[in-house]
RNA sequence: GGGCCGUUAGCUCAACUGGCAGAGCAGGGCACUCUUAAUGCCAAGGCUGGAGGUUCGACUCCUCCACGGCCUACCA
């Protein structure tokens, strides 16, 4: 803390004023208008000060907006004006005054009275360039939010998107539920879990990697349309698309299928684009993404044909294509690892406008219902926007015997996940789960696309960083 | 985890090939009652991320460490 700021703090105390105030009745700054001639009461942070001897203009900011306020000595009187001189950029004050317009026509509040509500002891980042240092923006997000309106906009948009999702789903009869975040057996996705320990029960628990298996138990229980906007945790690398904890929407609709999920996804996201952003196109990085319906649908299998692979199960032709494209296959041996690599490098980057990729191999989808007349494939789609995966959905496998076989087959494949079959889930299926469509949407990534952010850290308030020092 | 890059005043950035570390904003003082990146004048602000090394001399070159960014890997 700087000595000068400490001295200011002491000055306020010496005036018998508590520099950290109490409740103050105020209205949002964003609601002020030039038509108002009555007195107003507002509060917020002083963002700029332009002093002119016996008068001064300041900008006062609250979450709803910013307004210019005008301090005049002949209005405030000697004593109040002296207090004003001891205010700093960054202080939080309450103001009572009247609206007027300046000679340049700017809406301004003439300060009749003000009160200090919170004294700043630090120094705000620079008013013109703002806070650029990414590390500081993430570690001290509060400064980012105070100073960078782009940061404010992103997180306001995030809230609006999530609110829209809730009202959209509620309108379709979905109910929001909460399922455990501490799982005795991690399941519902292929990912490395975080491990924690419960002392009283003396048992290890896993932070959830997906809520899927619990939500489907609720379908067994008769809940027909459920969703959870869930935080899930995966103990893997950090990148512009990956944070160890991330937010997903998962929903399940009894008696539906993956096609229903496809329609729902398209309606939901086009609705967000229209209602929240009032657009049907969004600029992401340097390209326009067109969200207009109908969205493109392609078969996963056709992607390979387009790359010149006639039979994607032929590992040699996959390897050959990878080598022709000079893609390093280090550490990749299985057919599906190689296919995944090829897909990520050669297909994903081309899927800019929303595109459903449909019908996946059963080996990569242990919880999905098989394709009619082709048990080697499943009723599943992934949605890609802006070159990366946004959503994943399928017709849910509700046959307990088949599910058990799929789990057992999964155990045969190498995995870093603990190798335990969730027999409790199988048992639930034995009581009958209705056929259903299920959908997962990566909320952080969706927000990225819609707000033009290139890193997931830009849309998560406090992304995980190593502690400084 | 691997590769590359970055870290200089509270913030945003300079400093050529190794030769006294500089500016704007913020903060301090003075002047100024319609400014809006207010303005004018004055003063102050630094162990250049940390620890070693090379050198007469290091922000600059070398080694190690810390944190971050990008790419890559695992994944969503």
Coordinates of C-alpha atoms (C1' of nucleotides) in Angstrom, one line a residue:
Chain A
X1 CA 0.0 0.0 0.0
X2 CA 1.3 3.4 -0.9
X3 CA 1.9 5.9 1.9
X4 CA 0.0 8.6 0.1
X5 CA -3.1 6.5 0.0
X6 CA -2.7 5.6 3.6
X7 CA -2.6 9.3 4.4
X8 CA -5.8 9.9 2.5
X9 CA -7.4 7.2 4.4
X10 CA -6.3 8.7 7.7
X11 CA -7.6 12.1 6.5
X12 CA -11.1 10.7 6.1
X13 CA -10.9 9.1 9.5
X14 CA -9.7 12.4 11.0
X15 CA -12.9 14.0 9.6
X16 CA -14.9 11.5 11.7
X17 CA -16.0 9.7 8.5
X18 CA -15.9 6.0 8.1
X19 CA -14.2 5.4 4.8
X20 CA -16.0 2.1 4.3
X21 CA -19.6 3.0 4.3
X22 CA -22.9 1.2 4.6
X23 CA -26.1 0.5 2.7
X24 CA -26.9 3.2 0.2
X25 CA -30.2 3.5 -1.7
X26 CA -29.5 4.1 -5.3
X27 CA -30.8 3.4 -8.8
X28 CA -28.8 1.9 -11.7
X29 CA -26.9 4.4 -13.7
X30 CA -28.0 2.7 -16.9
X31 CA -31.5 3.8 -16.3
X32 CA -30.8 7.6 -16.2
X33 CA -32.1 9.7 -19.1
X34 CA -32.2 13.3 -20.1
X35 CA -36.0 13.4 -19.6
X36 CA -35.6 13.0 -15.9
X37 CA -35.5 16.3 -14.1
X38 CA -36.1 15.0 -10.6
X39 CA -33.3 14.3 -8.2
X40 CA -31.4 11.0 -8.6
X41 CA -29.4 8.8 -6.2
X42 CA -26.7 6.7 -7.8
X43 CA -23.6 4.9 -6.6
X44 CA -20.5 3.5 -8.3
X45 CA -16.8 3.7 -8.8
X46 CA -15.0 6.9 -9.9
X47 CA -13.2 6.0 -13.2
X48 CA -11.8 9.4 -14.3
X49 CA -11.4 12.8 -12.7
X50 CA -11.0 16.1 -14.6
X51 CA -10.4 18.8 -12.1
X52 CA -10.8 22.5 -12.8
X53 CA -9.9 24.2 -9.6
X54 CA -13.3 24.9 -8.0
X55 CA -15.2 22.4 -10.1
X56 CA -14.6 18.9 -11.6
X57 CA -16.1 16.3 -13.9
X58 CA -15.8 12.7 -13.1
X59 CA -17.1 9.5 -14.7
X60 CA -19.0 7.2 -12.3
X61 CA -19.4 3.6 -13.2
X62 CA -21.7 0.9 -11.9
X63 CA -22.5 -2.5 -13.5
X64 CA -25.3 -1.0 -15.5
X65 CA -23.4 1.8 -17.1
X66 CA -21.4 5.0 -16.8
X67 CA -22.3 8.6 -16.3
X68 CA -20.5 11.9 -16.0
X69 CA -21.0 13.7 -12.7
X70 CA -20.2 17.3 -12.0
X71 CA -18.9 18.6 -8.7
X72 CA -19.1 22.4 -8.2
X73 CA -17.8 24.2 -5.2
X74 CA -20.6 26.8 -5.1
X75 CA -23.2 23.9 -5.1
X76 CA -21.4 21.7 -2.6
X77 CA -20.1 24.3 -0.2
X78 CA -16.6 24.6 1.3
X79 CA -16.7 21.5 3.5
X80 CA -18.1 19.0 1.0
X81 CA -15.8 20.3 -1.7
X82 CA -12.8 19.8 0.5
X83 CA -13.9 16.2 0.9
X84 CA -14.2 15.9 -2.9
X85 CA -10.6 16.9 -3.2
X86 CA -9.7 13.9 -1.1
X87 CA -11.4 11.5 -3.5
X88 CA -9.4 9.4 -5.9
X89 CA -9.9 7.5 -9.1
X90 CA -11.1 4.1 -8.0
X91 CA -13.1 5.3 -4.9
X92 CA -16.7 4.0 -4.6
X93 CA -19.1 6.8 -3.7
X94 CA -22.8 7.4 -3.4
X95 CA -24.2 10.5 -5.1
X96 CA -27.4 12.5 -4.8
X97 CA -28.0 15.1 -7.5
X98 CA -29.9 16.3 -10.5
X99 CA -29.6 15.5 -14.1
X100 CA -28.7 18.2 -16.6
X101 CA -27.0 18.3 -20.0
X102 CA -23.7 20.0 -20.7
X103 CA -23.1 22.5 -23.5
X104 CA -22.1 19.6 -25.6
X105 CA -25.4 17.9 -24.8
X106 CA -24.0 15.2 -22.5
X107 CA -26.1 13.7 -19.8
X108 CA -24.5 14.7 -16.5
X109 CA -25.5 14.5 -12.8
X110 CA -24.9 17.7 -10.9
X111 CA -23.7 16.5 -7.5
X112 CA -25.7 18.0 -4.6
X113 CA -24.4 15.6 -2.0
X114 CA -22.1 12.6 -2.0
X115 CA -20.8 10.1 0.5
X116 CA -17.6 7.9 0.4
X117 CA -18.6 4.2 0.4
X118 CA -15.2 2.6 -0.1
X119 CA -11.8 4.1 -0.3
X120 CA -9.3 2.6 -2.8
X121 CA -5.8 1.9 -1.5
X122 CA -4.3 0.5 -4.6
X123 CA -4.1 2.1 -8.1
X124 CA -6.4 1.2 -10.9
X125 CA -4.7 0.2 -14.2
X126 CA -4.3 2.9 -16.7
X127 CA -7.6 4.4 -18.1
X128 CA -6.6 4.5 -21.7
X129 CA -4.8 1.2 -22.4
X130 CA -6.6 -0.7 -19.7
X131 CA -5.1 -3.9 -18.4
X132 CA -3.4 -5.9 -21.1
X133 CA -1.2 -8.4 -19.2
X134 CA -3.1 -11.7 -19.5
X135 CA -1.6 -13.1 -16.4
X136 CA -2.8 -10.2 -14.3
X137 CA -6.2 -10.2 -16.0
X138 CA -6.8 -13.8 -15.0
X139 CA -5.3 -13.7 -11.5
X140 CA -6.9 -10.4 -10.6
X141 CA -10.1 -10.6 -12.7
X142 CA -11.7 -7.9 -10.6
X143 CA -9.3 -5.4 -12.1
X144 CA -10.0 -6.7 -15.6
X145 CA -13.7 -6.3 -14.9
X146 CA -13.4 -2.8 -13.6
X147 CA -11.2 -1.5 -16.4
X148 CA -11.9 -3.6 -19.5
X149 CA -15.4 -3.2 -20.9
X150 CA -14.7 -6.2 -23.3
X151 CA -14.3 -8.4 -20.2
X152 CA -17.6 -7.1 -18.8
X153 CA -19.3 -7.7 -22.1
X154 CA -18.1 -11.3 -22.3
X155 CA -19.3 -12.2 -18.9
X156 CA -22.6 -10.4 -19.3
X157 CA -23.1 -12.4 -22.6
X158 CA -22.3 -15.6 -20.7
X159 CA -25.0 -15.0 -18.2
X160 CA -27.5 -14.1 -20.9
X161 CA -26.7 -17.2 -22.8
X162 CA -27.1 -19.4 -19.8
X163 CA -30.3 -17.6 -18.8
X164 CA -31.7 -18.1 -22.3
X165 CA -30.8 -21.8 -22.1
X166 CA -32.7 -22.2 -18.9
X167 CA -35.8 -20.4 -20.1
X168 CA -35.7 -22.3 -23.5
X169 CA -35.5 -25.7 -21.8
X170 CA -38.1 -24.7 -19.2
X171 CA -40.4 -23.8 -22.1
X172 CA -40.0 -27.3 -23.5
X173 CA -40.9 -28.9 -20.2
X174 CA -37.4 -29.7 -19.0
X175 CA -36.6 -29.6 -15.3
X176 CA -33.2 -28.7 -13.9
X177 CA -31.7 -31.1 -11.5
X178 CA -28.5 -31.4 -9.5
X179 CA -26.5 -34.7 -9.4
X180 CA -23.4 -35.6 -7.4
X181 CA -20.1 -34.0 -8.2
X182 CA -18.2 -36.6 -6.1
X183 CA -18.5 -40.0 -7.7
X184 CA -17.4 -43.3 -6.2
X185 CA -16.9 -44.5 -9.9
X186 CA -16.0 -42.0 -12.6
X187 CA -18.1 -42.5 -15.7
X188 CA -19.9 -40.9 -18.6
X189 CA -16.8 -39.9 -20.5
X190 CA -13.3 -41.0 -21.3
X191 CA -11.1 -38.8 -19.2
X192 CA -8.7 -38.8 -16.3
X193 CA -10.5 -37.8 -13.1
X194 CA -9.4 -35.8 -10.1
X195 CA -9.2 -37.9 -6.9
X196 CA -10.2 -36.8 -3.5
X197 CA -10.8 -38.5 -0.2
X198 CA -13.7 -38.6 2.3
X199 CA -12.3 -39.0 5.8
X200 CA -15.4 -40.2 7.7
X201 CA -16.2 -42.9 5.2
X202 CA -12.5 -43.4 4.5
X203 CA -13.1 -43.7 0.8
X204 CA -11.6 -42.2 -2.3
X205 CA -14.0 -40.2 -4.5
X206 CA -13.6 -38.9 -8.0
X207 CA -14.7 -35.4 -9.1
X208 CA -17.2 -36.0 -11.8
X209 CA -16.0 -36.1 -15.4
X210 CA -19.6 -36.1 -16.6
X211 CA -23.1 -36.2 -15.0
X212 CA -24.4 -38.6 -17.6
X213 CA -24.9 -41.8 -15.7
X214 CA -26.7 -40.0 -12.8
X215 CA -29.0 -38.1 -15.1
X216 CA -30.0 -41.3 -16.9
X217 CA -30.8 -42.9 -13.6
X218 CA -33.4 -40.2 -13.3
X219 CA -34.9 -41.3 -16.6
X220 CA -35.3 -44.7 -15.0
X221 CA -37.0 -43.0 -12.1
X222 CA -39.6 -41.4 -14.3
X223 CA -38.2 -37.9 -14.8
X224 CA -38.8 -37.5 -18.5
X225 CA -37.0 -34.3 -19.4
X226 CA -34.1 -33.4 -17.3
X227 CA -31.0 -31.2 -17.6
X228 CA -28.1 -30.1 -15.5
X229 CA -25.8 -27.1 -16.2
X230 CA -22.9 -28.8 -14.6
X231 CA -19.3 -28.2 -13.6
X232 CA -17.3 -31.2 -14.6
X233 CA -13.6 -31.8 -13.9
X234 CA -11.0 -33.5 -16.0
X235 CA -7.4 -34.0 -14.9
X236 CA -5.8 -33.2 -18.2
X237 CA -3.9 -30.6 -20.0
X238 CA -4.7 -27.0 -20.2
X239 CA -5.1 -25.2 -23.5
X240 CA -7.1 -22.5 -25.3
X241 CA -9.9 -25.1 -25.5
X242 CA -9.4 -26.9 -22.1
X243 CA -9.8 -25.8 -18.5
X244 CA -9.6 -28.5 -15.8
X245 CA -13.1 -27.5 -14.6
X246 CA -15.6 -26.5 -17.3
X247 CA -19.3 -26.1 -17.7
X248 CA -21.5 -28.4 -19.7
X249 CA -25.1 -28.5 -20.4
X250 CA -26.4 -32.1 -20.4
X251 CA -30.0 -33.0 -21.1
X252 CA -32.0 -36.1 -21.6
X253 CA -35.4 -36.4 -23.2
X254 CA -37.4 -39.6 -22.7
X255 CA -39.0 -41.2 -25.7
X256 CA -36.8 -39.1 -28.0
X257 CA -33.6 -39.9 -30.0
X258 CA -30.6 -38.2 -31.5
X259 CA -32.6 -36.6 -34.2
X260 CA -34.8 -34.8 -31.6
X261 CA -31.5 -33.7 -30.0
X262 CA -30.3 -32.3 -33.3
X263 CA -33.5 -30.2 -33.8
X264 CA -33.3 -29.1 -30.2
X265 CA -29.6 -28.1 -30.5
X266 CA -30.2 -26.1 -33.7
X267 CA -33.2 -24.3 -32.3
X268 CA -31.5 -23.6 -29.0
X269 CA -28.3 -22.1 -30.5
X270 CA -30.0 -20.2 -33.3
X271 CA -32.4 -18.9 -30.6
X272 CA -29.4 -17.7 -28.6
X273 CA -27.9 -16.0 -31.6
X274 CA -31.1 -14.3 -32.4
X275 CA -32.4 -13.3 -29.0
X276 CA -29.1 -12.6 -27.2
X277 CA -27.1 -11.1 -30.0
X278 CA -29.9 -10.1 -32.4
X279 CA -28.0 -11.5 -35.4
X280 CA -27.9 -14.6 -37.6
X281 CA -24.2 -14.3 -38.2
X282 CA -21.4 -14.0 -35.7
X283 CA -17.8 -12.9 -36.4
X284 CA -15.4 -15.3 -34.9
X285 CA -11.7 -14.4 -35.3
X286 CA -11.5 -13.4 -38.9
X287 CA -14.4 -15.4 -40.3
X288 CA -18.1 -15.0 -40.3
X289 CA -20.1 -17.9 -38.9
X290 CA -23.5 -18.2 -40.4
X291 CA -26.1 -19.7 -38.0
X292 CA -29.0 -19.6 -40.4
X293 CA -31.1 -22.9 -40.5
X294 CA -30.9 -25.5 -41.8
X295 CA -27.5 -26.5 -40.6
X296 CA -25.3 -28.8 -42.6
X297 CA -25.4 -32.5 -41.8
X298 CA -22.7 -34.9 -43.0
X299 CA -22.0 -38.5 -42.2
X300 CA -18.8 -39.3 -40.3
X301 CA -18.1 -42.1 -42.7
X302 CA -18.3 -39.7 -45.7
X303 CA -15.6 -37.5 -44.2
X304 CA -13.2 -40.3 -44.9
X305 CA -14.3 -40.8 -48.4
X306 CA -13.7 -37.1 -49.0
X307 CA -10.1 -37.7 -47.8
X308 CA -9.7 -40.5 -50.3
X309 CA -10.1 -43.3 -47.8
X310 CA -12.6 -45.9 -49.2
X311 CA -12.6 -48.1 -46.1
X312 CA -11.9 -46.3 -42.9
X313 CA -11.5 -49.6 -41.0
X314 CA -8.4 -50.3 -43.1
X315 CA -5.8 -49.0 -40.8
X316 CA -3.1 -49.0 -43.5
X317 CA -5.0 -46.6 -45.8
X318 CA -5.6 -44.3 -42.7
X319 CA -1.8 -44.5 -42.0
X320 CA -1.0 -43.8 -45.6
X321 CA -3.3 -40.7 -45.7
X322 CA -1.7 -39.4 -42.5
X323 CA 1.8 -39.8 -43.9
X324 CA 0.8 -38.2 -47.2
X325 CA -0.4 -35.2 -45.1
X326 CA 2.9 -35.2 -43.1
X327 CA 1.1 -35.6 -39.8
X328 CA 3.2 -37.0 -37.0
X329 CA 1.6 -40.2 -35.6
X330 CA 3.9 -40.5 -32.7
X331 CA 2.3 -42.4 -29.9
X332 CA -0.8 -43.3 -31.9
X333 CA -1.3 -46.9 -32.7
X334 CA -4.9 -47.9 -32.7
X335 CA -7.2 -47.4 -35.6
X336 CA -9.4 -45.0 -33.6
X337 CA -6.5 -43.0 -32.3
X338 CA -5.3 -42.5 -35.9
X339 CA -8.8 -41.7 -37.2
X340 CA -9.2 -39.2 -34.3
X341 CA -5.9 -37.6 -35.2
X342 CA -6.8 -37.3 -38.9
X343 CA -10.2 -36.0 -38.1
X344 CA -8.8 -33.3 -35.8
X345 CA -6.2 -32.2 -38.3
X346 CA -8.1 -32.4 -41.6
X347 CA -11.8 -32.3 -41.0
X348 CA -12.5 -30.2 -37.9
X349 CA -10.7 -27.1 -39.1
X350 CA -13.0 -27.0 -42.1
X351 CA -16.3 -27.2 -40.1
X352 CA -16.8 -23.4 -39.6
X353 CA -20.5 -22.9 -40.0
X354 CA -22.5 -25.2 -37.7
X355 CA -22.2 -28.7 -39.0
X356 CA -23.6 -32.0 -37.6
X357 CA -21.4 -34.9 -38.1
X358 CA -23.6 -38.0 -37.9
X359 CA -23.3 -41.8 -37.2
X360 CA -20.2 -42.9 -35.3
X361 CA -18.6 -46.2 -34.7
X362 CA -19.7 -48.1 -31.7
X363 CA -16.2 -48.5 -30.3
X364 CA -16.0 -44.8 -29.5
X365 CA -19.6 -44.5 -28.2
X366 CA -20.2 -47.1 -25.4
X367 CA -23.3 -45.4 -24.1
X368 CA -25.1 -44.9 -27.4
X369 CA -27.8 -47.0 -29.1
X370 CA -26.8 -48.8 -32.2
X371 CA -27.7 -47.7 -35.8
X372 CA -30.7 -49.7 -37.1
X373 CA -29.4 -52.6 -39.2
X374 CA -25.8 -51.8 -38.4
X375 CA -24.6 -52.7 -34.9
X376 CA -21.1 -51.5 -35.7
X377 CA -22.3 -47.9 -35.8
X378 CA -24.4 -45.8 -33.4
X379 CA -27.1 -43.1 -33.5
X380 CA -24.9 -40.2 -32.6
X381 CA -23.9 -36.8 -33.8
X382 CA -21.2 -34.2 -32.9
X383 CA -21.8 -30.6 -33.6
X384 CA -18.9 -28.4 -34.8
X385 CA -18.8 -24.7 -35.0
X386 CA -15.8 -22.4 -35.7
X387 CA -13.6 -25.5 -36.3
X388 CA -14.1 -27.2 -32.9
X389 CA -16.5 -29.5 -31.1
X390 CA -19.4 -27.8 -29.4
X391 CA -21.9 -30.6 -28.7
X392 CA -22.2 -34.3 -28.6
X393 CA -25.5 -36.3 -28.6
X394 CA -26.9 -39.7 -29.1
X395 CA -29.9 -42.0 -28.8
X396 CA -29.3 -43.5 -25.3
X397 CA -28.5 -47.2 -25.0
X398 CA -31.2 -48.5 -22.6
X399 CA -30.5 -52.2 -23.0
X400 CA -28.8 -53.3 -19.7
X401 CA -27.4 -56.5 -21.2
X402 CA -25.9 -54.7 -24.1
X403 CA -24.6 -51.9 -21.9
X404 CA -22.8 -54.4 -19.7
X405 CA -21.2 -56.0 -22.8
X406 CA -20.1 -52.5 -24.0
X407 CA -18.6 -51.7 -20.6
X408 CA -16.7 -55.0 -20.6
X409 CA -15.4 -54.3 -24.1
X410 CA -14.3 -50.9 -22.9
X411 CA -12.3 -52.5 -20.2
X412 CA -10.2 -54.3 -22.8
X413 CA -9.0 -51.1 -24.3
X414 CA -6.2 -49.1 -22.7
X415 CA -7.4 -46.3 -20.6
X416 CA -6.1 -44.0 -17.9
X417 CA -9.4 -44.0 -16.2
X418 CA -9.9 -46.4 -13.2
X419 CA -11.1 -49.7 -14.7
X420 CA -14.3 -50.3 -12.8
X421 CA -17.7 -51.1 -14.3
X422 CA -20.5 -49.1 -12.8
X423 CA -22.7 -52.1 -11.9
X424 CA -25.0 -49.8 -10.0
X425 CA -25.8 -48.1 -13.3
X426 CA -26.4 -51.4 -15.0
X427 CA -28.7 -52.4 -12.2
X428 CA -30.7 -49.2 -12.7
X429 CA -31.1 -50.0 -16.4
X430 CA -32.5 -53.4 -15.5
X431 CA -35.5 -51.6 -14.1
X432 CA -36.2 -50.1 -17.5
X433 CA -35.1 -46.8 -18.9
X434 CA -37.3 -45.4 -21.6
X435 CA -35.6 -44.8 -25.0
X436 CA -34.2 -41.3 -24.9
X437 CA -32.2 -38.7 -26.6
X438 CA -29.3 -37.2 -24.7
X439 CA -27.2 -34.1 -25.5
X440 CA -24.1 -32.4 -24.1
X441 CA -23.1 -28.9 -25.0
X442 CA -19.8 -27.3 -23.9
X443 CA -21.0 -24.0 -22.5
X444 CA -17.6 -22.4 -22.3
X445 CA -16.9 -23.1 -25.9
X446 CA -20.3 -22.0 -27.0
X447 CA -19.7 -18.7 -25.2
X448 CA -16.3 -18.4 -26.9
X449 CA -17.8 -18.8 -30.3
X450 CA -20.6 -16.3 -29.6
X451 CA -18.3 -13.7 -28.0
X452 CA -15.4 -14.1 -30.4
X453 CA -12.9 -15.2 -27.7
X454 CA -10.1 -17.4 -28.9
X455 CA -9.2 -18.8 -25.5
X456 CA -11.4 -20.6 -23.0
X457 CA -9.7 -18.6 -20.2
X458 CA -11.4 -15.5 -21.6
X459 CA -14.8 -16.8 -20.8
X460 CA -14.1 -18.4 -17.4
X461 CA -13.9 -15.8 -14.6
X462 CA -11.1 -17.5 -12.7
X463 CA -9.3 -19.9 -15.0
X464 CA -6.8 -22.3 -13.2
X465 CA -3.3 -20.8 -13.0
X466 CA -0.3 -21.9 -11.0
X467 CA 0.0 -19.9 -7.8
X468 CA 2.4 -17.1 -8.2
X469 CA 5.6 -17.8 -6.2
Chain B
rG1 C1' 4.9 -33.4 -20.7
rG2 C1' 7.9 -31.3 -25.3
rG3 C1' 9.2 -26.8 -28.5
rC4 C1' 9.3 -21.5 -29.2
rC5 C1' 8.5 -16.6 -27.1
rG6 C1' 7.8 -13.2 -23.1
rU7 C1' 8.6 -10.9 -17.9
rU8 C1' 11.7 -3.2 -17.4
rA9 C1' 7.9 2.3 -12.4
rG10 C1' 1.0 0.9 -9.9
rC11 C1' -0.6 0.4 -15.5
rU12 C1' 0.7 0.7 -21.1
rC13 C1' 5.3 0.7 -23.5
rA14 C1' 10.7 2.4 -25.0
rA15 C1' 16.1 1.7 -24.3
rC16 C1' 20.6 0.2 -31.5
rU17 C1' 26.0 -4.1 -31.6
rG18 C1' 27.3 -5.0 -23.9
rG19 C1' 28.6 1.6 -22.2
rC20 C1' 24.9 6.7 -17.0
rA21 C1' 17.3 2.8 -17.6
rG22 C1' 13.3 6.7 -20.5
rA23 C1' 8.1 8.4 -21.8
rG24 C1' 2.7 8.6 -21.3
rC25 C1' -1.1 7.6 -17.8
rA26 C1' -1.9 6.9 -12.4
rG27 C1' 0.0 9.0 -7.7
rG28 C1' 2.3 14.1 -5.1
rG29 C1' 2.5 19.9 -5.4
rC30 C1' 0.7 24.6 -7.8
rA31 C1' -2.9 27.1 -11.3
rC32 C1' -7.7 26.7 -13.5
rU33 C1' -16.0 26.7 -12.3
rC34 C1' -18.5 22.9 -19.2
rU35 C1' -14.3 19.0 -19.1
rU36 C1' -14.5 14.3 -21.4
rA37 C1' -7.3 10.5 -23.0
rA38 C1' -9.0 18.1 -19.8
rU39 C1' -4.8 21.5 -19.9
rG40 C1' -0.1 24.2 -18.2
rC41 C1' 4.0 24.3 -14.8
rC42 C1' 7.0 21.7 -10.8
rA43 C1' 8.9 17.5 -8.1
rA44 C1' 9.0 12.3 -7.2
rG45 C1' 8.8 7.4 -8.7
rG46 C1' 13.4 1.3 -10.6
rC47 C1' 18.0 -4.3 -7.0
rU48 C1' 15.1 -4.3 -15.2
rG49 C1' 10.7 -11.7 -12.4
rG50 C1' 14.6 -14.7 -8.9
rA51 C1' 19.6 -17.0 -8.3
rG52 C1' 24.3 -17.8 -10.3
rG53 C1' 28.1 -16.9 -14.3
rU54 C1' 31.0 -14.2 -18.4
rU55 C1' 32.9 -9.0 -18.6
rC56 C1' 36.5 -3.2 -16.7
rG57 C1' 31.2 -2.8 -17.4
rA58 C1' 24.9 -6.7 -18.2
rC59 C1' 17.9 -4.7 -19.2
rU60 C1' 21.2 -6.5 -23.2
rC61 C1' 25.4 -12.5 -23.5
rC62 C1' 25.4 -17.7 -20.9
rU63 C1' 23.2 -21.4 -17.1
rC64 C1' 19.4 -22.7 -13.7
rC65 C1' 14.7 -21.5 -11.4
rA66 C1' 9.6 -19.2 -11.2
rC67 C1' 5.3 -17.5 -13.6
rG68 C1' 2.7 -16.5 -18.2
rG69 C1' 1.6 -16.8 -23.7
rC70 C1' 1.5 -19.5 -28.3
rC71 C1' 2.2 -24.2 -30.7
rU72 C1' 2.1 -29.4 -29.6
rA73 C1' 0.5 -33.8 -26.7
rC74 C1' -3.8 -35.9 -23.6
rC75 C1' -9.0 -34.4 -24.0
rA76 C1' -14.3 -31.6 -24.5

